[in-house]
Amino acid sequence: MTRTALVVGATGIQGSAAADRLLARGYDVYGLARNPKEQPGVKPVAADLLEPGSLAEALDAIAPDVVFVTTWLRQDTEKENIRVNATMVRNLLDALRPKSSVRHVGLVTGLKHYLGPFEAYGKGELPKTPFRENQGRLDVENFYYAQEDEVFAAAARDGFTYSVHRPHTIIGKAVGNAMNMGQTLAVHAAICKETGRPFVFPGSKVQWESLTDMTDAHQLAEQLIWAAETPAAANEDFNIVNGDVFRWNWMWHRIADWFGIEAVDFDGTERPLETQMKDDAAIWKRLATREGLAESDITRLASPWHTDADLGRPIEVVTDMSKSRRLGFTGYVATDAAFFDLFERLRADRIIPAG
């Protein structure tokens, strides 16, 4: 029997990886985005989640049994984040309701569930690490909580099961994505190699020395599908990371060695990427033109502000995955290998130079 999946945010880091894994499992995959791009095997659905009328029309001929929600829109305030992103989830599930086809909804949020929203990020009394699902919500407004509440309400009303997935910083490919550490570091490393600049760690002493973890986009995709297909995982929330831990004082050298450049150890002074890369747009454009790269606009590839937010944190961030492990999820990815796989794909797709 053919299974049908709708991936919302199919052109992003999370959604594109989910679509790839669903196709490999034999699903009939629809990819919803405001501006869909060609993805082999994925049937594009052009729709705006904030326009209920056109959204219902776009979904009229589609009857998915599995829905993955992997997108959000950043706003200027958390109040607006809550209003806009909760509305998008509500509109989506309202548009799908007449079909009565949805069996499971997987919602992707993240570790800001434990760390707080951008306006209160890492402030106040935070749960102890490693973060565990039973630590619950912080006593602050958070659009992740609002998204969850929309899914919970619709599931109770319409009879589908759900799962919530909380990745740490995601490693994956997506042009035009505003939160992309792996791609940002690849672009930065390529510029360092081009100019002879040292590869200087941009973050904090805590991040340089403390343990941390990350999430490969395909590891997240595997857990999404596992939760949709595993009865014991129904109506649960799950952390999702690669399964290893590392320190940036090791990983920074691993990345530098891959690119054949010099890594500089942290010397006590924070040097954010936004400062290091502030004049790099022209350098990248020249490099991209000379090498025939697919994208010459550095702003569509690199997001220094987001990488700075992660690498500049003054607190340790480590995630516990015992809950999904106990229920049978066994996925594992070595994080350095995840970076290297991404860099190889970026080279193969002419996003970064070949050597």
PDB file of C-alpha atoms in Angstrom, residues 7-301:
ATOM      1  CA  VAL A   7       6.491  17.674   4.223  1.00  0.00           C
ATOM      2  CA  VAL A   8       5.866  21.292   5.198  1.00  0.00           C
ATOM      3  CA  GLY A   9       9.006  23.336   4.636  1.00  0.00           C
ATOM      4  CA  ALA A  10      10.330  20.832   2.107  1.00  0.00           C
ATOM      5  CA  THR A  11      13.050  23.121   0.732  1.00  0.00           C
ATOM      6  CA  GLY A  12      14.724  23.736   4.107  1.00  0.00           C
ATOM      7  CA  ILE A  13      17.464  21.811   5.878  1.00  0.00           C
ATOM      8  CA  GLN A  14      15.075  19.642   7.870  1.00  0.00           C
ATOM      9  CA  GLY A  15      12.353  19.235   5.265  1.00  0.00           C
ATOM     10  CA  SER A  16      14.599  18.319   2.350  1.00  0.00           C
ATOM     11  CA  ALA A  17      16.300  15.620   4.422  1.00  0.00           C
ATOM     12  CA  ALA A  18      12.915  14.276   5.537  1.00  0.00           C
ATOM     13  CA  ALA A  19      11.711  14.163   1.933  1.00  0.00           C
ATOM     14  CA  ASP A  20      14.839  12.242   0.888  1.00  0.00           C
ATOM     15  CA  ARG A  21      14.364   9.617   3.583  1.00  0.00           C
ATOM     16  CA  LEU A  22      10.615   9.276   2.930  1.00  0.00           C
ATOM     17  CA  LEU A  23      11.233   8.680  -0.769  1.00  0.00           C
ATOM     18  CA  ALA A  24      13.785   6.016   0.090  1.00  0.00           C
ATOM     19  CA  ARG A  25      11.088   4.299   2.224  1.00  0.00           C
ATOM     20  CA  GLY A  26       8.664   4.249  -0.703  1.00  0.00           C
ATOM     21  CA  TYR A  27       6.386   7.094   0.369  1.00  0.00           C
ATOM     22  CA  ASP A  28       4.538   9.261  -2.121  1.00  0.00           C
ATOM     23  CA  VAL A  29       5.952  12.650  -1.053  1.00  0.00           C
ATOM     24  CA  TYR A  30       4.467  16.119  -1.415  1.00  0.00           C
ATOM     25  CA  GLY A  31       6.633  19.096  -0.502  1.00  0.00           C
ATOM     26  CA  LEU A  32       4.908  22.284   0.602  1.00  0.00           C
ATOM     27  CA  ALA A  33       6.742  25.614   0.438  1.00  0.00           C
ATOM     28  CA  ARG A  34       5.915  29.182  -0.478  1.00  0.00           C
ATOM     29  CA  ASN A  35       8.306  28.915  -3.398  1.00  0.00           C
ATOM     30  CA  PRO A  36       8.953  25.239  -4.144  1.00  0.00           C
ATOM     31  CA  LYS A  37      12.074  24.272  -6.004  1.00  0.00           C
ATOM     32  CA  GLU A  38      12.753  21.149  -7.995  1.00  0.00           C
ATOM     33  CA  GLN A  39      13.438  18.159  -5.762  1.00  0.00           C
ATOM     34  CA  PRO A  40      13.726  14.784  -7.501  1.00  0.00           C
ATOM     35  CA  GLY A  41      10.751  12.599  -6.625  1.00  0.00           C
ATOM     36  CA  VAL A  42       8.973  15.282  -4.580  1.00  0.00           C
ATOM     37  CA  LYS A  43       5.664  16.670  -5.833  1.00  0.00           C
ATOM     38  CA  PRO A  44       5.726  20.432  -5.216  1.00  0.00           C
ATOM     39  CA  VAL A  45       2.896  22.242  -3.446  1.00  0.00           C
ATOM     40  CA  ALA A  46       3.087  26.053  -3.596  1.00  0.00           C
ATOM     41  CA  ALA A  47       1.211  27.527  -0.644  1.00  0.00           C
ATOM     42  CA  ASP A  48       1.406  30.188   2.048  1.00  0.00           C
ATOM     43  CA  LEU A  49       0.482  28.883   5.496  1.00  0.00           C
ATOM     44  CA  LEU A  50      -0.773  32.339   6.457  1.00  0.00           C
ATOM     45  CA  GLU A  51      -3.406  32.392   3.689  1.00  0.00           C
ATOM     46  CA  PRO A  52      -6.095  29.842   4.641  1.00  0.00           C
ATOM     47  CA  GLY A  53      -8.122  30.108   1.433  1.00  0.00           C
ATOM     48  CA  SER A  54      -5.286  29.490  -1.001  1.00  0.00           C
ATOM     49  CA  LEU A  55      -3.772  26.899   1.359  1.00  0.00           C
ATOM     50  CA  ALA A  56      -6.978  24.844   1.340  1.00  0.00           C
ATOM     51  CA  GLU A  57      -7.109  25.080  -2.435  1.00  0.00           C
ATOM     52  CA  ALA A  58      -3.467  23.956  -2.800  1.00  0.00           C
ATOM     53  CA  LEU A  59      -4.094  20.930  -0.556  1.00  0.00           C
ATOM     54  CA  ASP A  60      -7.510  20.041  -1.996  1.00  0.00           C
ATOM     55  CA  ALA A  61      -6.316  17.051  -4.055  1.00  0.00           C
ATOM     56  CA  ILE A  62      -3.851  15.735  -1.455  1.00  0.00           C
ATOM     57  CA  ALA A  63      -4.773  13.243   1.276  1.00  0.00           C
ATOM     58  CA  PRO A  64      -1.626  12.560   3.313  1.00  0.00           C
ATOM     59  CA  ASP A  65      -1.544  10.054   6.124  1.00  0.00           C
ATOM     60  CA  VAL A  66       1.733  11.465   7.525  1.00  0.00           C
ATOM     61  CA  VAL A  67       2.533  15.180   7.911  1.00  0.00           C
ATOM     62  CA  PHE A  68       5.894  16.606   8.974  1.00  0.00           C
ATOM     63  CA  VAL A  69       6.000  20.279   9.992  1.00  0.00           C
ATOM     64  CA  THR A  70       9.578  21.534   9.617  1.00  0.00           C
ATOM     65  CA  THR A  71       9.174  25.265   9.041  1.00  0.00           C
ATOM     66  CA  TRP A  72       8.686  28.528  10.906  1.00  0.00           C
ATOM     67  CA  LEU A  73       8.881  32.266  10.241  1.00  0.00           C
ATOM     68  CA  ARG A  74      11.047  34.462  12.455  1.00  0.00           C
ATOM     69  CA  GLN A  75       9.420  37.700  13.616  1.00  0.00           C
ATOM     70  CA  ASP A  76      10.727  40.783  15.434  1.00  0.00           C
ATOM     71  CA  THR A  77       9.277  39.829  18.830  1.00  0.00           C
ATOM     72  CA  GLU A  78       8.389  36.583  20.570  1.00  0.00           C
ATOM     73  CA  LYS A  79       4.780  37.746  20.804  1.00  0.00           C
ATOM     74  CA  GLU A  80       4.713  37.951  17.003  1.00  0.00           C
ATOM     75  CA  ASN A  81       6.587  34.654  16.702  1.00  0.00           C
ATOM     76  CA  ILE A  82       3.821  33.044  18.731  1.00  0.00           C
ATOM     77  CA  ARG A  83       1.005  34.638  16.759  1.00  0.00           C
ATOM     78  CA  VAL A  84       2.428  33.915  13.311  1.00  0.00           C
ATOM     79  CA  ASN A  85       3.842  30.428  13.854  1.00  0.00           C
ATOM     80  CA  ALA A  86       0.868  29.118  15.820  1.00  0.00           C
ATOM     81  CA  THR A  87      -1.407  30.445  13.086  1.00  0.00           C
ATOM     82  CA  MET A  88       0.573  28.619  10.408  1.00  0.00           C
ATOM     83  CA  VAL A  89       0.216  25.278  12.193  1.00  0.00           C
ATOM     84  CA  ARG A  90      -3.469  25.878  12.880  1.00  0.00           C
ATOM     85  CA  ASN A  91      -4.194  26.854   9.272  1.00  0.00           C
ATOM     86  CA  LEU A  92      -2.367  23.780   7.969  1.00  0.00           C
ATOM     87  CA  LEU A  93      -4.255  21.319  10.153  1.00  0.00           C
ATOM     88  CA  ASP A  94      -7.568  23.069   9.468  1.00  0.00           C
ATOM     89  CA  ALA A  95      -6.953  22.774   5.723  1.00  0.00           C
ATOM     90  CA  LEU A  96      -6.225  19.039   6.025  1.00  0.00           C
ATOM     91  CA  ARG A  97      -9.187  18.257   8.300  1.00  0.00           C
ATOM     92  CA  PRO A  98     -11.881  17.719   5.610  1.00  0.00           C
ATOM     93  CA  LYS A  99      -9.932  14.773   4.157  1.00  0.00           C
ATOM     94  CA  SER A 100      -9.842  12.868   7.470  1.00  0.00           C
ATOM     95  CA  SER A 101      -6.721  11.195   6.080  1.00  0.00           C
ATOM     96  CA  VAL A 102      -4.040  12.314   8.537  1.00  0.00           C
ATOM     97  CA  ARG A 103      -2.818   9.502  10.770  1.00  0.00           C
ATOM     98  CA  HIS A 104       0.246  11.173  12.286  1.00  0.00           C
ATOM     99  CA  VAL A 105       1.772  14.659  12.559  1.00  0.00           C
ATOM    100  CA  GLY A 106       5.459  15.155  13.378  1.00  0.00           C
ATOM    101  CA  LEU A 107       6.394  18.650  14.571  1.00  0.00           C
ATOM    102  CA  VAL A 108      10.027  19.826  14.628  1.00  0.00           C
ATOM    103  CA  THR A 109      10.932  22.473  17.220  1.00  0.00           C
ATOM    104  CA  GLY A 110      14.324  22.569  18.972  1.00  0.00           C
ATOM    105  CA  LEU A 111      16.367  23.063  22.118  1.00  0.00           C
ATOM    106  CA  LYS A 112      15.011  26.560  22.654  1.00  0.00           C
ATOM    107  CA  HIS A 113      12.298  24.545  24.370  1.00  0.00           C
ATOM    108  CA  TYR A 114      14.843  24.294  27.224  1.00  0.00           C
ATOM    109  CA  LEU A 115      16.972  27.397  26.553  1.00  0.00           C
ATOM    110  CA  GLY A 116      14.194  29.931  25.980  1.00  0.00           C
ATOM    111  CA  PRO A 117      13.280  32.022  22.939  1.00  0.00           C
ATOM    112  CA  PHE A 118      15.622  34.515  21.283  1.00  0.00           C
ATOM    113  CA  GLU A 119      14.402  37.327  23.568  1.00  0.00           C
ATOM    114  CA  ALA A 120      15.350  35.368  26.718  1.00  0.00           C
ATOM    115  CA  TYR A 121      17.882  32.945  25.272  1.00  0.00           C
ATOM    116  CA  GLY A 122      19.962  31.190  27.923  1.00  0.00           C
ATOM    117  CA  LYS A 123      18.696  33.515  30.675  1.00  0.00           C
ATOM    118  CA  GLY A 124      17.016  32.876  33.996  1.00  0.00           C
ATOM    119  CA  GLU A 125      16.868  29.478  35.661  1.00  0.00           C
ATOM    120  CA  LEU A 126      17.437  26.797  33.035  1.00  0.00           C
ATOM    121  CA  PRO A 127      17.082  23.022  33.374  1.00  0.00           C
ATOM    122  CA  LYS A 128      20.250  21.126  34.229  1.00  0.00           C
ATOM    123  CA  THR A 129      22.115  19.429  31.409  1.00  0.00           C
ATOM    124  CA  PRO A 130      21.791  17.047  29.775  1.00  0.00           C
ATOM    125  CA  PHE A 131      18.359  18.310  28.737  1.00  0.00           C
ATOM    126  CA  ARG A 132      15.615  15.712  29.179  1.00  0.00           C
ATOM    127  CA  GLU A 133      12.071  15.741  27.862  1.00  0.00           C
ATOM    128  CA  ASN A 134      10.549  15.395  31.338  1.00  0.00           C
ATOM    129  CA  GLN A 135      12.022  18.747  32.387  1.00  0.00           C
ATOM    130  CA  GLY A 136       9.000  20.416  30.815  1.00  0.00           C
ATOM    131  CA  ARG A 137       8.445  23.991  29.710  1.00  0.00           C
ATOM    132  CA  LEU A 138      10.110  27.163  30.976  1.00  0.00           C
ATOM    133  CA  ASP A 139       7.946  29.852  32.559  1.00  0.00           C
ATOM    134  CA  VAL A 140       8.330  32.169  29.552  1.00  0.00           C
ATOM    135  CA  GLU A 141       6.423  32.736  26.338  1.00  0.00           C
ATOM    136  CA  ASN A 142       7.822  30.570  23.558  1.00  0.00           C
ATOM    137  CA  PHE A 143       6.466  30.012  20.057  1.00  0.00           C
ATOM    138  CA  TYR A 144       7.537  26.355  20.234  1.00  0.00           C
ATOM    139  CA  TYR A 145       4.989  25.848  23.005  1.00  0.00           C
ATOM    140  CA  ALA A 146       2.308  27.581  20.940  1.00  0.00           C
ATOM    141  CA  GLN A 147       3.026  25.331  17.956  1.00  0.00           C
ATOM    142  CA  GLU A 148       2.813  22.260  20.190  1.00  0.00           C
ATOM    143  CA  ASP A 149      -0.507  23.402  21.618  1.00  0.00           C
ATOM    144  CA  GLU A 150      -1.993  23.716  18.130  1.00  0.00           C
ATOM    145  CA  VAL A 151      -0.908  20.167  17.296  1.00  0.00           C
ATOM    146  CA  PHE A 152      -2.191  18.817  20.631  1.00  0.00           C
ATOM    147  CA  ALA A 153      -5.596  20.447  20.151  1.00  0.00           C
ATOM    148  CA  ALA A 154      -5.989  19.219  16.576  1.00  0.00           C
ATOM    149  CA  ALA A 155      -4.879  15.685  17.512  1.00  0.00           C
ATOM    150  CA  ALA A 156      -7.478  15.529  20.294  1.00  0.00           C
ATOM    151  CA  ARG A 157     -10.180  16.815  17.943  1.00  0.00           C
ATOM    152  CA  ASP A 158      -9.308  14.897  14.770  1.00  0.00           C
ATOM    153  CA  GLY A 159      -7.958  11.641  16.145  1.00  0.00           C
ATOM    154  CA  PHE A 160      -4.417  11.536  14.747  1.00  0.00           C
ATOM    155  CA  THR A 161      -1.264  10.788  16.719  1.00  0.00           C
ATOM    156  CA  TYR A 162       1.649  13.222  16.976  1.00  0.00           C
ATOM    157  CA  SER A 163       5.316  13.433  17.877  1.00  0.00           C
ATOM    158  CA  VAL A 164       7.459  16.456  18.761  1.00  0.00           C
ATOM    159  CA  HIS A 165      11.151  16.465  17.836  1.00  0.00           C
ATOM    160  CA  ARG A 166      13.762  18.739  19.421  1.00  0.00           C
ATOM    161  CA  PRO A 167      17.071  18.810  17.535  1.00  0.00           C
ATOM    162  CA  HIS A 168      20.171  20.704  18.581  1.00  0.00           C
ATOM    163  CA  THR A 169      21.984  22.746  15.904  1.00  0.00           C
ATOM    164  CA  ILE A 170      21.334  21.003  12.583  1.00  0.00           C
ATOM    165  CA  ILE A 171      23.986  20.012  10.048  1.00  0.00           C
ATOM    166  CA  GLY A 172      22.569  19.992   6.534  1.00  0.00           C
ATOM    167  CA  LYS A 173      22.355  21.674   3.165  1.00  0.00           C
ATOM    168  CA  ALA A 174      19.872  24.404   2.167  1.00  0.00           C
ATOM    169  CA  VAL A 175      20.490  27.479   0.036  1.00  0.00           C
ATOM    170  CA  GLY A 176      18.673  30.517   1.410  1.00  0.00           C
ATOM    171  CA  ASN A 177      18.253  29.096   4.915  1.00  0.00           C
ATOM    172  CA  ALA A 178      18.753  31.642   7.701  1.00  0.00           C
ATOM    173  CA  MET A 179      20.070  29.184  10.329  1.00  0.00           C
ATOM    174  CA  ASN A 180      22.806  27.011   8.873  1.00  0.00           C
ATOM    175  CA  MET A 181      26.011  26.495  10.860  1.00  0.00           C
ATOM    176  CA  GLY A 182      27.589  23.781   8.716  1.00  0.00           C
ATOM    177  CA  GLN A 183      27.187  25.705   5.475  1.00  0.00           C
ATOM    178  CA  THR A 184      28.296  28.930   7.167  1.00  0.00           C
ATOM    179  CA  LEU A 185      31.498  27.315   8.431  1.00  0.00           C
ATOM    180  CA  ALA A 186      32.150  25.825   4.990  1.00  0.00           C
ATOM    181  CA  VAL A 187      31.859  29.231   3.326  1.00  0.00           C
ATOM    182  CA  HIS A 188      34.019  30.835   6.018  1.00  0.00           C
ATOM    183  CA  ALA A 189      36.672  28.111   5.668  1.00  0.00           C
ATOM    184  CA  ALA A 190      36.689  28.498   1.872  1.00  0.00           C
ATOM    185  CA  ILE A 191      37.252  32.242   2.246  1.00  0.00           C
ATOM    186  CA  CYS A 192      40.036  31.654   4.780  1.00  0.00           C
ATOM    187  CA  LYS A 193      41.711  29.318   2.295  1.00  0.00           C
ATOM    188  CA  GLU A 194      41.264  31.825  -0.541  1.00  0.00           C
ATOM    189  CA  THR A 195      42.670  34.776   1.418  1.00  0.00           C
ATOM    190  CA  GLY A 196      45.202  33.017   3.657  1.00  0.00           C
ATOM    191  CA  ARG A 197      43.378  34.156   6.777  1.00  0.00           C
ATOM    192  CA  PRO A 198      43.636  31.918   9.847  1.00  0.00           C
ATOM    193  CA  PHE A 199      40.558  29.915  10.817  1.00  0.00           C
ATOM    194  CA  VAL A 200      39.800  31.678  14.110  1.00  0.00           C
ATOM    195  CA  PHE A 201      37.219  30.223  16.494  1.00  0.00           C
ATOM    196  CA  PRO A 202      34.464  32.847  16.836  1.00  0.00           C
ATOM    197  CA  GLY A 203      32.793  31.718  20.061  1.00  0.00           C
ATOM    198  CA  SER A 204      33.084  31.691  23.822  1.00  0.00           C
ATOM    199  CA  LYS A 205      35.499  29.999  26.232  1.00  0.00           C
ATOM    200  CA  VAL A 206      32.637  27.848  27.526  1.00  0.00           C
ATOM    201  CA  GLN A 207      31.816  26.521  24.057  1.00  0.00           C
ATOM    202  CA  TRP A 208      35.505  25.983  23.250  1.00  0.00           C
ATOM    203  CA  GLU A 209      36.035  23.844  26.344  1.00  0.00           C
ATOM    204  CA  SER A 210      32.657  22.270  27.203  1.00  0.00           C
ATOM    205  CA  LEU A 211      30.969  19.197  25.852  1.00  0.00           C
ATOM    206  CA  THR A 212      28.256  19.715  23.264  1.00  0.00           C
ATOM    207  CA  ASP A 213      26.347  17.838  20.566  1.00  0.00           C
ATOM    208  CA  MET A 214      24.652  18.485  17.217  1.00  0.00           C
ATOM    209  CA  THR A 215      22.026  16.939  14.921  1.00  0.00           C
ATOM    210  CA  ASP A 216      22.560  15.738  11.367  1.00  0.00           C
ATOM    211  CA  ALA A 217      19.482  16.546   9.253  1.00  0.00           C
ATOM    212  CA  HIS A 218      19.157  12.936   8.132  1.00  0.00           C
ATOM    213  CA  GLN A 219      19.324  11.707  11.730  1.00  0.00           C
ATOM    214  CA  LEU A 220      16.356  13.977  12.471  1.00  0.00           C
ATOM    215  CA  ALA A 221      14.562  12.639   9.399  1.00  0.00           C
ATOM    216  CA  GLU A 222      15.096   9.047  10.530  1.00  0.00           C
ATOM    217  CA  GLN A 223      13.587   9.805  13.936  1.00  0.00           C
ATOM    218  CA  LEU A 224      10.595  11.587  12.377  1.00  0.00           C
ATOM    219  CA  ILE A 225       9.806   8.530  10.248  1.00  0.00           C
ATOM    220  CA  TRP A 226      10.499   6.119  13.117  1.00  0.00           C
ATOM    221  CA  ALA A 227       8.025   7.995  15.340  1.00  0.00           C
ATOM    222  CA  ALA A 228       5.384   8.006  12.597  1.00  0.00           C
ATOM    223  CA  GLU A 229       5.726   4.241  12.139  1.00  0.00           C
ATOM    224  CA  THR A 230       6.175   3.133  15.778  1.00  0.00           C
ATOM    225  CA  PRO A 231       3.003   2.833  17.890  1.00  0.00           C
ATOM    226  CA  ALA A 232       4.942   3.159  21.158  1.00  0.00           C
ATOM    227  CA  ALA A 233       6.232   6.573  20.018  1.00  0.00           C
ATOM    228  CA  ALA A 234       2.754   8.034  19.545  1.00  0.00           C
ATOM    229  CA  ASN A 235       1.959  11.276  21.363  1.00  0.00           C
ATOM    230  CA  GLU A 236       5.473  11.732  22.729  1.00  0.00           C
ATOM    231  CA  ASP A 237       8.173  14.406  22.608  1.00  0.00           C
ATOM    232  CA  PHE A 238      11.742  13.458  21.706  1.00  0.00           C
ATOM    233  CA  ASN A 239      15.156  15.038  21.808  1.00  0.00           C
ATOM    234  CA  ILE A 240      17.200  14.203  18.725  1.00  0.00           C
ATOM    235  CA  VAL A 241      20.978  14.541  18.387  1.00  0.00           C
ATOM    236  CA  ASN A 242      23.633  12.465  16.677  1.00  0.00           C
ATOM    237  CA  GLY A 243      24.492  10.356  19.700  1.00  0.00           C
ATOM    238  CA  ASP A 244      28.087  11.517  20.248  1.00  0.00           C
ATOM    239  CA  VAL A 245      29.508  14.456  22.192  1.00  0.00           C
ATOM    240  CA  PHE A 246      32.540  16.598  21.431  1.00  0.00           C
ATOM    241  CA  ARG A 247      34.382  19.781  22.352  1.00  0.00           C
ATOM    242  CA  TRP A 248      34.907  22.583  19.851  1.00  0.00           C
ATOM    243  CA  ASN A 249      38.615  22.665  20.731  1.00  0.00           C
ATOM    244  CA  TRP A 250      38.729  19.288  18.930  1.00  0.00           C
ATOM    245  CA  MET A 251      36.111  19.831  16.222  1.00  0.00           C
ATOM    246  CA  TRP A 252      37.545  23.186  15.108  1.00  0.00           C
ATOM    247  CA  HIS A 253      40.819  21.480  14.172  1.00  0.00           C
ATOM    248  CA  ARG A 254      38.962  18.620  12.460  1.00  0.00           C
ATOM    249  CA  ILE A 255      37.139  21.080  10.215  1.00  0.00           C
ATOM    250  CA  ALA A 256      40.292  23.091   9.493  1.00  0.00           C
ATOM    251  CA  ASP A 257      42.200  19.929   8.572  1.00  0.00           C
ATOM    252  CA  TRP A 258      39.452  18.913   6.128  1.00  0.00           C
ATOM    253  CA  PHE A 259      39.824  22.224   4.295  1.00  0.00           C
ATOM    254  CA  GLY A 260      43.609  22.264   4.552  1.00  0.00           C
ATOM    255  CA  ILE A 261      43.780  25.517   6.526  1.00  0.00           C
ATOM    256  CA  GLU A 262      45.268  26.654   9.826  1.00  0.00           C
ATOM    257  CA  ALA A 263      43.067  26.500  12.916  1.00  0.00           C
ATOM    258  CA  VAL A 264      43.701  29.056  15.651  1.00  0.00           C
ATOM    259  CA  ASP A 265      43.005  28.021  19.244  1.00  0.00           C
ATOM    260  CA  PHE A 266      40.757  30.201  21.390  1.00  0.00           C
ATOM    261  CA  ASP A 267      42.914  32.786  23.172  1.00  0.00           C
ATOM    262  CA  GLY A 268      40.347  34.305  25.524  1.00  0.00           C
ATOM    263  CA  THR A 269      38.953  36.886  23.080  1.00  0.00           C
ATOM    264  CA  GLU A 270      35.644  36.303  21.315  1.00  0.00           C
ATOM    265  CA  ARG A 271      35.789  37.122  17.594  1.00  0.00           C
ATOM    266  CA  PRO A 272      32.239  36.707  16.232  1.00  0.00           C
ATOM    267  CA  LEU A 273      31.771  35.587  12.647  1.00  0.00           C
ATOM    268  CA  GLU A 274      29.596  38.615  11.970  1.00  0.00           C
ATOM    269  CA  THR A 275      32.735  40.702  12.519  1.00  0.00           C
ATOM    270  CA  GLN A 276      35.131  38.305  10.780  1.00  0.00           C
ATOM    271  CA  MET A 277      32.877  38.009   7.706  1.00  0.00           C
ATOM    272  CA  LYS A 278      31.497  41.562   7.503  1.00  0.00           C
ATOM    273  CA  ASP A 279      33.477  42.421   4.353  1.00  0.00           C
ATOM    274  CA  ASP A 280      33.410  38.970   2.739  1.00  0.00           C
ATOM    275  CA  ALA A 281      30.519  39.444   0.290  1.00  0.00           C
ATOM    276  CA  ALA A 282      32.773  40.860  -2.431  1.00  0.00           C
ATOM    277  CA  ILE A 283      35.433  38.205  -1.813  1.00  0.00           C
ATOM    278  CA  TRP A 284      32.858  35.448  -2.127  1.00  0.00           C
ATOM    279  CA  LYS A 285      31.380  36.931  -5.293  1.00  0.00           C
ATOM    280  CA  ARG A 286      34.802  37.002  -6.961  1.00  0.00           C
ATOM    281  CA  LEU A 287      35.560  33.464  -5.787  1.00  0.00           C
ATOM    282  CA  ALA A 288      32.174  32.157  -6.932  1.00  0.00           C
ATOM    283  CA  THR A 289      32.543  33.799 -10.347  1.00  0.00           C
ATOM    284  CA  ARG A 290      36.053  32.473 -10.875  1.00  0.00           C
ATOM    285  CA  GLU A 291      35.178  28.931  -9.756  1.00  0.00           C
ATOM    286  CA  GLY A 292      31.767  28.802 -11.454  1.00  0.00           C
ATOM    287  CA  LEU A 293      29.895  28.223  -8.199  1.00  0.00           C
ATOM    288  CA  ALA A 294      26.117  27.906  -8.051  1.00  0.00           C
ATOM    289  CA  GLU A 295      25.529  30.864  -5.701  1.00  0.00           C
ATOM    290  CA  SER A 296      27.502  34.108  -5.595  1.00  0.00           C
ATOM    291  CA  ASP A 297      25.348  35.825  -2.943  1.00  0.00           C
ATOM    292  CA  ILE A 298      26.969  35.001   0.389  1.00  0.00           C
ATOM    293  CA  THR A 299      23.830  35.972   2.314  1.00  0.00           C
ATOM    294  CA  ARG A 300      22.015  32.985   0.781  1.00  0.00           C
ATOM    295  CA  LEU A 301      24.656  30.567   2.045  1.00  0.00           C
TER     296      LEU A 301
END
